[in-house]
Short mmCIF file of C-alpha atoms in Angstrom, two decimals:
data_model
loop_
_atom_site.label_atom_id
_atom_site.label_comp_id
_atom_site.label_asym_id
_atom_site.label_seq_id
_atom_site.Cartn_x
_atom_site.Cartn_y
_atom_site.Cartn_z
CA MET H 1 15.89 9.44 -4.23
CA ARG H 2 12.12 9.60 -4.51
CA ILE H 3 9.93 8.18 -7.26
CA PRO H 4 6.63 9.77 -8.28
CA CYS H 5 4.35 6.71 -8.47
CA PRO H 6 1.45 7.37 -10.87
CA LEU H 7 -0.96 5.96 -8.25
CA CYS H 8 0.56 6.91 -4.91
CA GLY H 9 2.36 10.15 -5.64
CA MET H 10 5.91 11.00 -4.56
CA ARG H 11 7.30 8.13 -2.49
CA ASP H 12 10.56 7.27 -0.81
CA LEU H 13 13.05 4.95 -2.48
CA ARG H 14 12.78 2.35 0.31
CA GLU H 15 9.27 1.42 -0.88
CA PHE H 16 10.62 0.35 -4.28
CA SER H 17 12.88 -2.31 -5.69
CA VAL H 18 14.52 -2.21 -9.10
CA ARG H 19 14.37 -5.07 -11.58
CA GLY H 20 16.53 -3.77 -14.41
CA ALA H 21 16.36 -2.36 -17.89
CA ALA H 22 12.90 -2.23 -19.48
CA LEU H 23 13.61 -3.78 -22.86
CA PRO H 24 11.12 -4.71 -25.56
CA GLU H 25 10.78 -8.49 -25.80
CA PRO H 26 12.06 -9.92 -29.11
CA GLU H 27 9.49 -11.34 -31.53
CA GLY H 28 8.97 -15.09 -31.83
CA ALA H 29 9.82 -17.97 -29.51
CA ALA H 30 12.79 -19.28 -31.52
CA TRP H 31 16.28 -18.61 -30.25
CA SER H 32 18.04 -15.76 -32.01
CA ALA H 33 20.73 -13.17 -31.54
CA ALA H 34 17.98 -10.77 -30.48
CA TRP H 35 16.96 -13.10 -27.61
CA ASP H 36 20.61 -13.53 -26.59
CA ASP H 37 20.91 -9.77 -26.50
CA TYR H 38 17.65 -9.43 -24.54
CA LEU H 39 18.66 -11.97 -21.91
CA HIS H 40 22.36 -11.34 -21.44
CA ASN H 41 23.63 -8.06 -22.80
CA ARG H 42 23.15 -4.79 -21.00
CA ASP H 43 24.44 -1.33 -21.60
CA ASN H 44 25.58 0.60 -18.57
CA PRO H 45 24.42 4.02 -19.61
CA ALA H 46 25.71 7.21 -18.00
CA GLY H 47 22.63 9.17 -18.79
CA GLU H 48 19.06 8.31 -19.60
CA SER H 49 17.90 4.80 -18.72
CA ARG H 50 14.55 3.05 -18.78
CA GLU H 51 14.01 0.57 -15.96
CA PHE H 52 11.35 -1.55 -14.31
CA TRP H 53 10.72 -0.65 -10.68
CA TYR H 54 8.36 -2.51 -8.33
CA HIS H 55 6.36 -0.55 -5.76
CA GLY H 56 6.22 -3.55 -3.42
CA GLN H 57 5.89 -1.64 -0.13
CA GLY H 58 3.17 0.47 -1.71
CA CYS H 59 0.49 -0.12 -4.29
CA GLY H 60 2.10 -3.27 -5.73
CA ALA H 61 2.37 -1.84 -9.24
CA TRP H 62 5.22 -2.39 -11.65
CA LEU H 63 6.47 0.91 -13.03
CA VAL H 64 8.58 1.92 -16.01
CA VAL H 65 10.86 4.68 -14.77
CA THR H 66 12.84 6.83 -17.18
CA ARG H 67 15.66 8.45 -15.26
CA ASP H 68 19.10 9.93 -15.65
CA THR H 69 21.74 7.79 -13.90
CA VAL H 70 24.10 10.76 -13.71
CA THR H 71 21.84 13.44 -12.25
CA HIS H 72 19.24 11.08 -10.69
CA GLU H 73 16.61 13.21 -12.39
CA ILE H 74 13.41 11.28 -13.11
CA ALA H 75 11.91 12.21 -16.47
CA ASP H 76 8.90 9.92 -16.64
CA VAL H 77 7.10 7.21 -14.64
CA VAL H 78 4.29 5.12 -16.11
CA LEU H 79 2.48 1.96 -15.01
CA ALA H 80 3.97 -1.09 -16.71
CA GLY H 81 1.43 -2.60 -19.03
CA ALA H 82 -0.13 0.79 -19.64
CA GLU H 83 2.21 1.42 -22.58
CA ALA H 84 3.27 -0.67 -25.57
CA GLY H 85 6.52 -2.60 -25.26
CA ALA H 86 6.58 -2.51 -21.49
CA MET Q 1 -14.57 -30.88 24.12
CA VAL Q 2 -12.13 -28.01 23.63
CA ASP Q 3 -13.73 -24.60 23.86
CA LEU Q 4 -12.13 -22.25 21.35
CA VAL Q 5 -12.04 -18.59 22.27
CA GLU Q 6 -11.99 -15.98 19.52
CA MET Q 7 -9.12 -13.53 19.97
CA THR Q 8 -8.46 -10.28 18.13
CA PRO Q 9 -5.00 -9.89 16.53
CA CYS Q 10 -3.78 -7.49 19.22
CA ALA Q 11 -5.49 -9.08 22.22
CA GLY Q 12 -3.33 -8.59 25.30
CA LEU Q 13 -1.02 -6.13 23.51
CA VAL Q 14 -3.15 -2.98 23.63
CA PRO Q 15 -4.21 -0.46 24.90
CA VAL Q 16 -0.90 1.37 25.26
CA THR Q 17 -0.65 4.93 26.51
CA ALA Q 18 2.33 7.29 26.52
CA GLY Q 19 1.77 10.85 27.64
CA ALA Q 20 -1.33 12.03 25.82
CA LEU Q 21 -0.95 9.39 23.11
CA ARG Q 22 -3.18 6.37 23.05
CA LEU Q 23 -2.94 3.19 21.01
CA THR Q 24 -6.01 0.95 20.73
CA GLU Q 25 -7.20 -1.83 18.50
CA ALA Q 26 -9.90 -1.15 15.93
CA ALA Q 27 -12.47 -3.82 15.20
CA PRO Q 28 -13.22 -3.35 11.51
CA GLY Q 29 -15.68 -6.23 11.18
CA TRP Q 30 -15.69 -7.86 7.75
CA VAL Q 31 -12.61 -7.10 5.65
CA THR Q 32 -12.92 -8.26 2.04
CA VAL Q 33 -10.37 -7.67 -0.71
CA LEU Q 34 -12.04 -6.65 -3.97
CA ALA Q 35 -10.01 -7.38 -7.10
CA PRO Q 36 -12.11 -6.37 -10.12
CA TYR Q 37 -11.94 -8.54 -13.23
CA LYS Q 38 -10.48 -6.94 -16.35
CA GLY Q 39 -12.54 -3.93 -17.39
CA GLN Q 40 -15.07 -4.46 -14.60
CA GLN Q 41 -14.15 -1.54 -12.34
CA GLY Q 42 -17.08 0.58 -13.47
CA ALA Q 43 -19.56 -2.25 -13.09
CA LEU Q 44 -18.14 -3.13 -9.67
CA GLY Q 45 -18.48 0.52 -8.60
CA ARG Q 46 -22.13 0.47 -9.62
CA ALA Q 47 -22.71 -2.81 -7.79
CA LEU Q 48 -21.04 -1.36 -4.67
CA ALA Q 49 -23.27 1.71 -4.89
CA GLN Q 50 -26.39 -0.40 -5.25
CA ALA Q 51 -25.61 -3.00 -2.60
CA HIS Q 52 -23.77 -0.97 0.03
CA GLY Q 53 -24.20 2.71 -0.88
CA LEU Q 54 -20.47 2.90 -1.62
CA GLY Q 55 -18.39 2.99 -4.82
CA TRP Q 56 -15.02 2.22 -6.39
CA PRO Q 57 -12.27 4.41 -4.87
CA GLU Q 58 -9.64 6.50 -6.63
CA PRO Q 59 -6.04 5.87 -5.49
CA GLY Q 60 -5.67 6.99 -1.87
CA GLU Q 61 -9.38 7.42 -1.38
CA VAL Q 62 -11.70 6.03 1.30
CA ILE Q 63 -15.40 6.06 0.48
CA ALA Q 64 -17.28 5.91 3.76
CA GLY Q 65 -20.98 5.22 4.03
CA LYS Q 66 -23.51 4.24 6.65
CA SER Q 67 -22.85 0.52 6.34
CA GLY Q 68 -19.07 0.63 6.07
CA ALA Q 69 -16.29 1.82 3.81
CA VAL Q 70 -14.37 1.02 0.67
CA GLN Q 71 -10.68 1.69 1.08
CA TRP Q 72 -8.22 1.86 -1.82
CA PHE Q 73 -5.64 -0.88 -1.29
CA GLY Q 74 -3.28 -0.89 -4.26
CA ARG Q 75 -3.26 -1.13 -8.02
CA ASP Q 76 -6.72 -2.49 -8.98
CA LEU Q 77 -7.40 -3.46 -5.37
CA ALA Q 78 -9.74 -2.18 -2.70
CA LEU Q 79 -10.96 -3.30 0.72
CA LEU Q 80 -14.60 -3.51 1.67
CA VAL Q 81 -14.57 -2.83 5.40
CA GLY Q 82 -17.58 -3.36 7.63
CA PRO Q 83 -20.39 -5.18 5.85
CA GLU Q 84 -20.51 -8.73 4.59
CA PRO Q 85 -20.06 -8.40 0.80
CA ALA Q 86 -23.22 -8.69 -1.26
CA ALA Q 87 -23.35 -11.69 -3.57
CA ALA Q 88 -23.76 -9.37 -6.58
CA LEU Q 89 -20.15 -8.16 -6.18
CA ALA Q 90 -18.78 -11.60 -7.06
CA LYS Q 91 -19.95 -11.13 -10.65
CA HIS Q 92 -17.46 -8.30 -11.23
CA ALA Q 93 -14.58 -9.05 -8.88
CA ALA Q 94 -12.65 -11.74 -7.06
CA LEU Q 95 -13.58 -11.46 -3.39
CA THR Q 96 -11.25 -12.66 -0.66
CA ASP Q 97 -12.30 -12.69 2.97
CA GLN Q 98 -9.37 -11.31 4.99
CA SER Q 99 -11.31 -10.36 8.12
CA ASP Q 100 -8.90 -12.19 10.40
CA ALA Q 101 -5.78 -11.44 8.39
CA TRP Q 102 -5.12 -7.84 9.37
CA ALA Q 103 -4.22 -6.21 12.65
CA VAL Q 104 -5.78 -2.75 12.76
CA LEU Q 105 -4.54 -0.21 15.28
CA ARG Q 106 -5.75 3.31 16.02
CA ILE Q 107 -3.24 5.85 17.33
CA GLU Q 108 -4.54 9.18 18.52
CA GLY Q 109 -3.56 12.17 20.58
CA PRO Q 110 -1.38 15.24 20.16
CA GLY Q 111 1.90 14.15 18.56
CA ALA Q 112 0.43 11.19 16.68
CA THR Q 113 1.81 12.63 13.44
CA ALA Q 114 5.30 12.81 15.00
CA VAL Q 115 4.95 9.14 15.97
CA MET Q 116 3.91 8.15 12.45
CA ALA Q 117 6.81 10.12 11.00
CA ARG Q 118 9.13 7.75 12.90
CA LEU Q 119 7.47 4.70 11.40
CA THR Q 120 6.73 5.46 7.77
CA PRO Q 121 8.37 7.40 4.92
CA LEU Q 122 4.97 8.87 3.94
CA ASP Q 123 4.70 12.62 3.52
CA LEU Q 124 2.29 13.31 6.40
CA ARG Q 125 1.67 17.00 5.80
CA GLU Q 126 -2.06 17.63 5.70
CA SER Q 127 -1.75 19.25 2.27
CA VAL Q 128 -0.47 15.91 0.92
CA PHE Q 129 -2.03 13.31 3.24
CA GLY Q 130 -5.22 14.90 4.53
CA VAL Q 131 -7.90 13.53 6.82
CA GLY Q 132 -9.68 10.61 5.18
CA ARG Q 133 -6.79 9.70 2.84
CA THR Q 134 -5.27 6.23 2.82
CA ALA Q 135 -1.95 4.85 1.59
CA ARG Q 136 -0.22 1.53 1.18
CA THR Q 137 3.20 2.09 2.58
CA ASP Q 138 6.11 0.87 4.66
CA VAL Q 139 5.24 0.82 8.38
CA ALA Q 140 8.30 0.04 10.48
CA HIS Q 141 9.64 -2.05 7.56
CA MET Q 142 6.35 -3.94 7.26
CA ALA Q 143 4.02 -3.81 4.29
CA GLY Q 144 0.99 -2.05 5.67
CA ALA Q 145 -1.61 0.60 5.15
CA VAL Q 146 -2.11 3.91 6.88
CA THR Q 147 -5.37 5.87 6.92
CA ARG Q 148 -5.64 9.32 8.38
CA ALA Q 149 -8.69 9.38 10.66
CA GLY Q 150 -8.09 12.89 11.99
CA THR Q 151 -5.42 15.58 12.24
CA ASP Q 152 -3.85 13.59 15.08
CA ALA Q 153 -5.39 10.16 14.54
CA TYR Q 154 -4.32 7.31 12.26
CA ASP Q 155 -5.45 3.78 11.54
CA ILE Q 156 -2.55 1.43 10.88
CA MET Q 157 -2.95 -1.97 9.21
CA ALA Q 158 -0.37 -4.73 9.13
CA PHE Q 159 -0.46 -8.50 8.70
CA ARG Q 160 -1.90 -10.24 11.74
CA SER Q 161 1.26 -12.33 12.05
CA MET Q 162 3.13 -9.04 12.59
CA ALA Q 163 0.74 -7.67 15.25
CA ALA Q 164 3.19 -7.99 18.14
CA SER Q 165 6.00 -6.36 16.12
CA LEU Q 166 3.68 -3.56 15.05
CA VAL Q 167 2.50 -2.82 18.60
CA HIS Q 168 6.11 -2.95 19.82
CA GLU Q 169 7.33 -0.51 17.15
CA VAL Q 170 4.43 1.92 17.55
CA ALA Q 171 4.59 1.85 21.36
CA MET Q 172 8.34 2.51 21.29
CA ALA Q 173 7.87 5.49 18.95
CA MET Q 174 5.01 6.75 21.17
CA ARG Q 175 7.17 6.62 24.30
CA ARG Q 176 10.01 8.45 22.55
CA VAL Q 177 7.73 11.19 21.23
CA ALA Q 178 6.06 11.51 24.66
CA ALA Q 179 9.46 11.76 26.38
CA ARG Q 180 10.41 14.67 24.13
CA THR Q 181 7.20 16.59 24.75
CA GLN Q 182 7.02 16.22 28.54
#
């Protein structure tokens, strides 16, 4: 698998590490079902997923990668922080 | 009184030759990491142009001038290589002196690209990684940087603490490539 880093271009998987699903943080600091969901509950989608990836052996940027877990097709890669909710 | 002797990161480890390939140490001089403050990239670029005749690099770019070079070094990071940074730069960026922190090697000779292909997952075709381009990448499982100095010449940077490992890995790859071409 290769990931097209917005800064570096197409790079090999071994330069990246995955953090997990890129979920929008719930509003407010008070504990709620939304926070419980955010911290503990994950879907295991066979299909499109949105994940944080870290280009640690490269430019050091956090990326939001939209990819298909079935076909390994990568639909979109953006710099984390460059889009709302990331 | 103890007399301290300054040593380069790869002192005693290089030069290494294998066939027509040659590995030497580069002496970059001052190496300063430039980390621009939020929204200050443009201003830093102008300050670099004024003070050193350089500028702020695009990803993968090296801007070379008479006094030195600015080398892209990651997201919102660049290296000023060569000159001592002008005081004016500190207004727009955090400056960190890393002159003694990096081991810099130059590999050159026919087959240098084949050697690099054994060390890094970078796409080294000239259409993708042409002369003068730079990349942060994995070099023999170390976090490093590779700059293409010529069709068959590369500058490799790795942490100084990894200098011996880097020379070992590169020399091994050089010997293997040389053995196949003899």
